[in-house]
Coordinates of C-alpha atoms and ligand atoms in Angstrom, one line a residue:
Chain A
L267 CA -9.0 -5.0 20.9
Q268 CA -6.3 -2.9 22.4
G269 CA -6.5 0.8 21.6
Y270 CA -4.1 3.1 19.9
G271 CA -1.4 3.6 22.6
G272 CA -1.5 6.8 24.5
T273 CA -4.6 8.4 23.1
N274 CA -8.1 8.7 24.4
E275 CA -9.6 7.9 21.1
T276 CA -11.7 4.9 20.3
P277 CA -9.7 1.9 19.3
L278 CA -8.3 2.2 15.8
E279 CA -10.0 -0.3 13.5
S280 CA -9.0 0.5 10.0
G281 CA -6.6 2.3 7.7
V282 CA -6.8 3.4 4.1
V283 CA -4.1 4.1 1.5
Q284 CA -4.5 6.2 -1.6
L285 CA -1.7 5.2 -4.0
N286 CA -0.8 8.7 -5.3
A287 CA 3.0 8.8 -5.3
G288 CA 5.4 7.2 -7.7
D289 CA 4.1 6.4 -11.2
K290 CA 1.0 8.7 -11.6
N291 CA -0.6 6.3 -14.1
I292 CA -1.0 3.9 -11.2
Q293 CA -4.1 4.6 -9.1
G294 CA -5.6 2.6 -6.4
V295 CA -7.1 2.4 -2.9
I296 CA -6.1 -0.2 -0.3
R297 CA -8.0 -0.8 3.0
L298 CA -6.6 -2.4 6.1
V299 CA -9.1 -3.7 8.6
Q300 CA -8.3 -5.4 11.9
S301 CA -11.1 -7.9 11.9
N302 CA -10.0 -9.4 15.2
P303 CA -6.9 -9.0 17.4
S304 CA -4.9 -11.4 15.4
K305 CA -6.2 -10.9 11.9
C306 CA -5.7 -8.0 9.5
I307 CA -7.5 -8.0 6.2
I308 CA -5.8 -6.0 3.4
D309 CA -7.9 -5.5 0.3
G310 CA -8.0 -3.2 -2.6
T311 CA -8.1 -2.4 -6.3
I312 CA -5.2 -1.0 -8.2
D313 CA -5.2 0.1 -11.8
G314 CA -2.5 0.9 -14.3
L315 CA 0.0 -1.8 -13.3
P316 CA 2.1 -3.9 -15.6
K317 CA 0.6 -7.4 -16.2
G318 CA 1.9 -10.1 -13.9
K319 CA 2.8 -10.6 -10.3
H320 CA 4.0 -7.8 -8.0
K321 CA 4.6 -7.5 -4.3
L322 CA 3.1 -5.2 -1.6
Y323 CA 5.4 -4.1 1.2
I324 CA 4.9 -1.8 4.2
H325 CA 7.8 0.6 4.5
E326 CA 8.7 2.1 7.8
L327 CA 7.8 5.7 7.0
G328 CA 5.0 7.5 5.3
D329 CA 7.2 10.3 4.1
I330 CA 6.4 10.7 0.3
S331 CA 8.1 14.1 0.0
Q332 CA 10.5 12.5 -2.5
D333 CA 7.8 10.1 -3.8
C334 CA 8.5 6.5 -2.8
D335 CA 12.2 7.3 -2.2
S336 CA 11.7 8.9 1.2
C337 CA 9.6 6.2 2.9
G338 CA 12.5 4.3 4.5
N339 CA 13.2 0.6 4.6
I340 CA 10.8 -2.3 4.4
L341 CA 9.3 -2.7 7.9
G342 CA 11.3 -5.2 9.8
A343 CA 14.1 -5.6 7.2
L344 CA 16.7 -4.5 9.7
S345 CA 15.5 -6.6 12.6
Q346 CA 14.6 -9.9 11.0
Q347 CA 17.3 -11.5 8.9
T348 CA 16.1 -15.1 8.7
E349 CA 12.4 -14.9 8.1
K350 CA 10.4 -12.6 5.8
P351 CA 10.2 -9.1 7.1
L352 CA 7.0 -7.9 8.9
G353 CA 6.3 -5.5 6.0
D354 CA 6.1 -8.3 3.4
L355 CA 2.3 -8.4 2.7
G356 CA 2.6 -10.9 -0.2
E357 CA 1.8 -10.9 -3.9
I358 CA -0.8 -9.4 -6.1
D359 CA -1.7 -10.6 -9.5
V360 CA -2.4 -8.1 -12.3
A361 CA -4.6 -9.1 -15.2
S362 CA -3.9 -8.0 -18.8
D363 CA -6.2 -4.9 -18.3
G364 CA -3.7 -3.6 -15.7
R365 CA -6.0 -4.2 -12.8
A366 CA -5.3 -6.0 -9.6
D367 CA -8.2 -6.9 -7.2
F368 CA -6.9 -8.5 -4.1
R369 CA -7.7 -9.6 -0.6
L370 CA -4.9 -10.7 1.7
T371 CA -5.0 -11.8 5.3
N372 CA -2.2 -11.2 7.7
E373 CA -1.7 -12.4 11.2
R374 CA 1.5 -10.6 12.0
I375 CA 0.6 -6.9 11.6
K376 CA -1.8 -4.8 13.7
V377 CA -3.4 -1.9 11.9
W378 CA -2.8 0.6 14.6
E379 CA 1.0 0.0 14.4
M380 CA 1.0 0.5 10.7
I381 CA -0.7 3.9 10.7
G382 CA 1.5 6.7 9.3
R383 CA 3.7 4.2 7.4
S384 CA 3.4 3.5 3.7
I385 CA 2.5 0.7 1.3
V386 CA 4.8 0.4 -1.7
V387 CA 4.0 -1.7 -4.7
H388 CA 7.2 -3.4 -5.8
R389 CA 7.7 -4.5 -9.4
G390 CA 7.9 -8.3 -9.8
S391 CA 7.6 -11.1 -7.4
Q392 CA 11.2 -11.5 -6.4
D393 CA 12.2 -10.4 -3.0
C394 CA 14.9 -8.2 -4.5
S395 CA 14.5 -7.0 -8.0
T396 CA 17.3 -6.8 -10.5
P397 CA 19.1 -3.5 -10.0
D398 CA 18.6 -2.3 -13.6
I399 CA 14.9 -1.5 -13.0
R400 CA 13.3 0.7 -10.4
P401 CA 11.5 -1.6 -8.1
K402 CA 9.0 0.8 -6.6
L403 CA 6.0 1.3 -8.9
S404 CA 3.7 3.3 -6.6
C405 CA 3.2 4.1 -2.9
G406 CA 0.9 5.9 -0.5
I407 CA 0.5 6.7 3.2
I408 CA -1.5 4.4 5.5
A409 CA -4.0 6.9 7.0
R410 CA -6.5 6.5 9.8
S411 CA -10.0 5.9 8.5
A412 CA -13.3 5.7 10.2
G413 CA -13.6 2.3 11.9
L414 CA -16.4 -0.1 10.8
F415 CA -17.9 0.3 14.3
Q416 CA -17.5 4.0 14.7
N417 CA -20.6 6.1 14.2
S418 CA -19.5 8.5 11.4
A419 CA -22.8 10.3 11.7
K420 CA -21.7 11.7 15.1
K421 CA -20.5 15.1 13.7
I422 CA -21.1 18.4 15.3
C423 CA -18.7 20.3 13.0
S424 CA -19.0 19.8 9.3
C425 CA -16.2 22.2 8.4
Chain B
L297 CA 10.3 10.4 25.4
Q298 CA 7.7 7.8 25.5
G299 CA 7.7 5.6 22.4
Y300 CA 4.9 4.9 19.9
G301 CA 2.6 2.6 21.9
G302 CA 2.9 -1.1 21.1
T303 CA 5.7 -1.1 18.6
N304 CA 9.4 -2.0 19.0
E305 CA 10.4 0.9 16.8
T306 CA 12.6 3.8 18.0
P307 CA 10.5 6.6 19.5
L308 CA 8.7 8.6 17.0
E309 CA 10.1 12.1 16.8
S310 CA 8.6 13.7 13.7
G311 CA 5.9 13.8 11.2
V312 CA 5.6 15.3 7.8
V313 CA 2.5 16.5 5.8
Q314 CA 2.4 17.0 2.0
L315 CA -0.6 19.2 1.2
N316 CA -1.8 17.4 -1.9
A317 CA -5.6 17.1 -1.5
G318 CA -8.2 19.8 -1.9
D319 CA -7.3 22.8 -4.1
K320 CA -4.5 21.5 -6.3
N321 CA -3.1 25.0 -6.7
I322 CA -2.2 24.9 -3.1
Q323 CA 1.1 23.1 -2.4
G324 CA 3.1 22.9 0.8
V325 CA 5.0 20.8 3.3
I326 CA 4.5 20.9 7.0
R327 CA 6.8 19.3 9.6
L328 CA 5.9 18.3 13.1
V329 CA 8.8 17.8 15.5
Q330 CA 8.4 16.8 19.1
S331 CA 11.4 18.8 20.5
N332 CA 10.8 17.6 24.0
P333 CA 8.0 15.7 25.8
S334 CA 5.8 18.8 26.2
K335 CA 6.6 20.8 23.1
C336 CA 5.8 20.2 19.5
I337 CA 7.0 22.5 16.8
I338 CA 4.9 22.8 13.6
D339 CA 6.7 24.6 10.8
G340 CA 6.2 24.8 7.1
T341 CA 5.8 26.7 3.9
I342 CA 2.6 26.7 1.9
D343 CA 2.1 28.3 -1.6
G344 CA -0.9 29.3 -3.6
L345 CA -3.1 30.5 -0.7
P346 CA -5.4 33.5 -0.7
K347 CA -3.8 36.5 1.0
G348 CA -4.7 37.0 4.6
K349 CA -5.1 34.9 7.7
H350 CA -6.1 31.3 7.7
K351 CA -6.2 28.5 10.3
L352 CA -4.6 25.1 10.6
Y353 CA -6.5 22.3 12.1
I354 CA -5.7 18.7 12.8
H355 CA -8.7 16.5 11.8
E356 CA -9.3 13.1 13.3
L357 CA -8.7 11.0 10.3
G358 CA -6.1 10.9 7.5
D359 CA -8.6 9.6 4.9
I360 CA -8.4 11.8 1.8
S361 CA -10.2 9.4 -0.5
Q362 CA -12.8 12.2 -0.9
D363 CA -10.2 14.9 -0.7
C364 CA -10.7 16.9 2.5
D365 CA -14.3 15.8 3.0
S366 CA -13.4 12.3 4.4
C367 CA -11.0 13.3 7.2
G368 CA -13.6 13.6 9.9
N369 CA -14.1 16.2 12.6
I370 CA -11.6 18.6 14.0
L371 CA -9.7 16.6 16.6
G372 CA -11.3 17.1 20.0
A373 CA -14.3 19.0 18.7
L374 CA -16.6 16.4 20.2
S375 CA -15.0 16.1 23.6
Q376 CA -14.2 19.7 24.4
Q377 CA -17.0 22.1 24.2
T378 CA -15.7 25.0 26.3
E379 CA -12.1 25.5 25.3
K380 CA -10.5 25.4 21.9
P381 CA -10.2 21.9 20.4
L382 CA -7.0 20.0 20.6
G383 CA -6.8 20.1 16.8
D384 CA -6.7 23.9 16.7
L385 CA -3.1 24.7 15.7
G386 CA -3.6 28.4 15.3
E387 CA -3.3 31.0 12.5
I388 CA -1.0 31.4 9.6
D389 CA -0.5 34.6 7.7
V390 CA -0.3 34.6 3.9
A391 CA 1.5 37.4 2.1
S392 CA 0.4 38.9 -1.2
D393 CA 2.5 36.4 -3.1
G394 CA 0.3 33.6 -1.7
R395 CA 3.0 32.2 0.5
A396 CA 2.8 31.4 4.2
D397 CA 6.0 30.6 6.1
F398 CA 5.2 29.7 9.6
R399 CA 6.6 28.2 12.9
L400 CA 4.0 27.4 15.6
T401 CA 4.7 25.8 18.9
N402 CA 2.1 23.6 20.7
E403 CA 2.2 22.2 24.2
R404 CA -0.9 20.2 23.9
I405 CA -0.4 17.7 21.1
K406 CA 2.2 14.8 20.9
V407 CA 3.5 14.0 17.4
W408 CA 3.0 10.3 17.9
E409 CA -0.7 10.7 18.7
M410 CA -1.2 12.8 15.5
I411 CA 0.4 10.3 13.1
G412 CA -2.1 9.1 10.5
R413 CA -4.5 12.0 11.0
S414 CA -4.6 15.1 8.7
I415 CA -3.9 18.8 8.7
V416 CA -6.5 20.9 7.0
V417 CA -6.0 24.6 6.1
H418 CA -9.3 26.4 6.8
R419 CA -10.1 29.6 5.0
G420 CA -10.1 32.7 7.2
S421 CA -9.4 33.2 10.8
Q422 CA -12.8 32.6 12.3
D423 CA -13.4 29.4 14.2
C424 CA -16.4 28.7 12.0
S425 CA -16.5 30.2 8.5
T426 CA -19.6 31.5 6.9
P427 CA -21.6 28.7 5.4
D428 CA -21.5 30.2 1.9
I429 CA -17.9 29.4 1.2
R430 CA -16.1 26.1 1.4
P431 CA -13.9 26.4 4.5
K432 CA -11.4 23.7 3.6
L433 CA -8.7 24.9 1.3
S434 CA -6.2 22.1 1.3
C435 CA -5.2 19.0 3.4
G436 CA -2.7 16.2 3.7
I437 CA -1.9 13.2 5.9
I438 CA 0.4 13.4 8.9
A439 CA 2.9 10.7 8.0
R440 CA 5.8 9.2 9.9
S441 CA 9.1 10.7 8.9
A442 CA 12.7 9.9 9.9
G443 CA 13.3 11.4 13.3
L444 CA 16.0 14.0 13.7
F445 CA 18.0 11.6 15.8
Q446 CA 17.5 8.5 13.8
N447 CA 20.3 7.4 11.6
S448 CA 18.8 7.4 8.1
A449 CA 22.0 6.0 6.6
K450 CA 21.2 2.7 8.4
K451 CA 19.8 1.0 5.3
I452 CA 20.3 -2.5 4.1
C453 CA 17.6 -2.5 1.5
S454 CA 17.5 0.4 -1.0
C455 CA 14.5 -1.0 -2.8
Ligands
ZN201 ZN1 -12.4 21.4 9.4
ZN202 ZN1 10.9 -1.3 -1.0

């Protein structure tokens, strides 16, 4: 694996998202793990969603100072007109209890290039929702998390 | 400026932190701007803090799934034993109304290497607090924000 450009840290293996902006009734955690150089696994559980299919997108920025309105465009929406944007992670399916349990694989993104951006849950499965409803249901920042292979017991400072 | 390793994006200029984990009575926003290749400006306003001096630290990870307990060590605490760790951003001073307004400059960190980590407000101005009190008051993820020089009007997708 290539490391995280410019730092002396161990290679970045995984990210984690707390969905805590947008609709506060929606709560969830999403993990991103680079299982090998060309495969990223995105799995998670989200509660409080409307029943049916919705889409997950990576947006360019992780700025949630205005909830999901400050996180910029869908990643790659400006550069790729003909194919689906890089930030399109695919669909999730919500059961009647409001829960989505999902596991997506992606061969286009690298976890370490996604860190600091956001994941946004878009209402519905269309690429562009109808303008009369707010498409963004919930969002959260893609944060660095301890890699699977890092020794998290190696702490000298607990503060 | 060097870009953000490995991506085709415009160079990363700034980060933003919403302090929203830990003590929920503490609220604040911190901005990090790389004003030139060797100077990072960290400014912000935090409300709800105990009066007196406290310290800001960058911790290795941005994982706040267990509030401020899952964000790892202070950045550089393991590698640098003799000088102050890279993550030590310095002191802030809280007035009797519980507000800190601050502007710190730092010539050691680069914004793009800090993205996805966290900023933690540590109680008191000692490097290690006494063990009988919880040192971490509040924390938040360092997210990518629109750079000062990026044209944020360049949007083709408002969703
Ligand atoms: Zn600490
Ligand atoms: Zn969107």
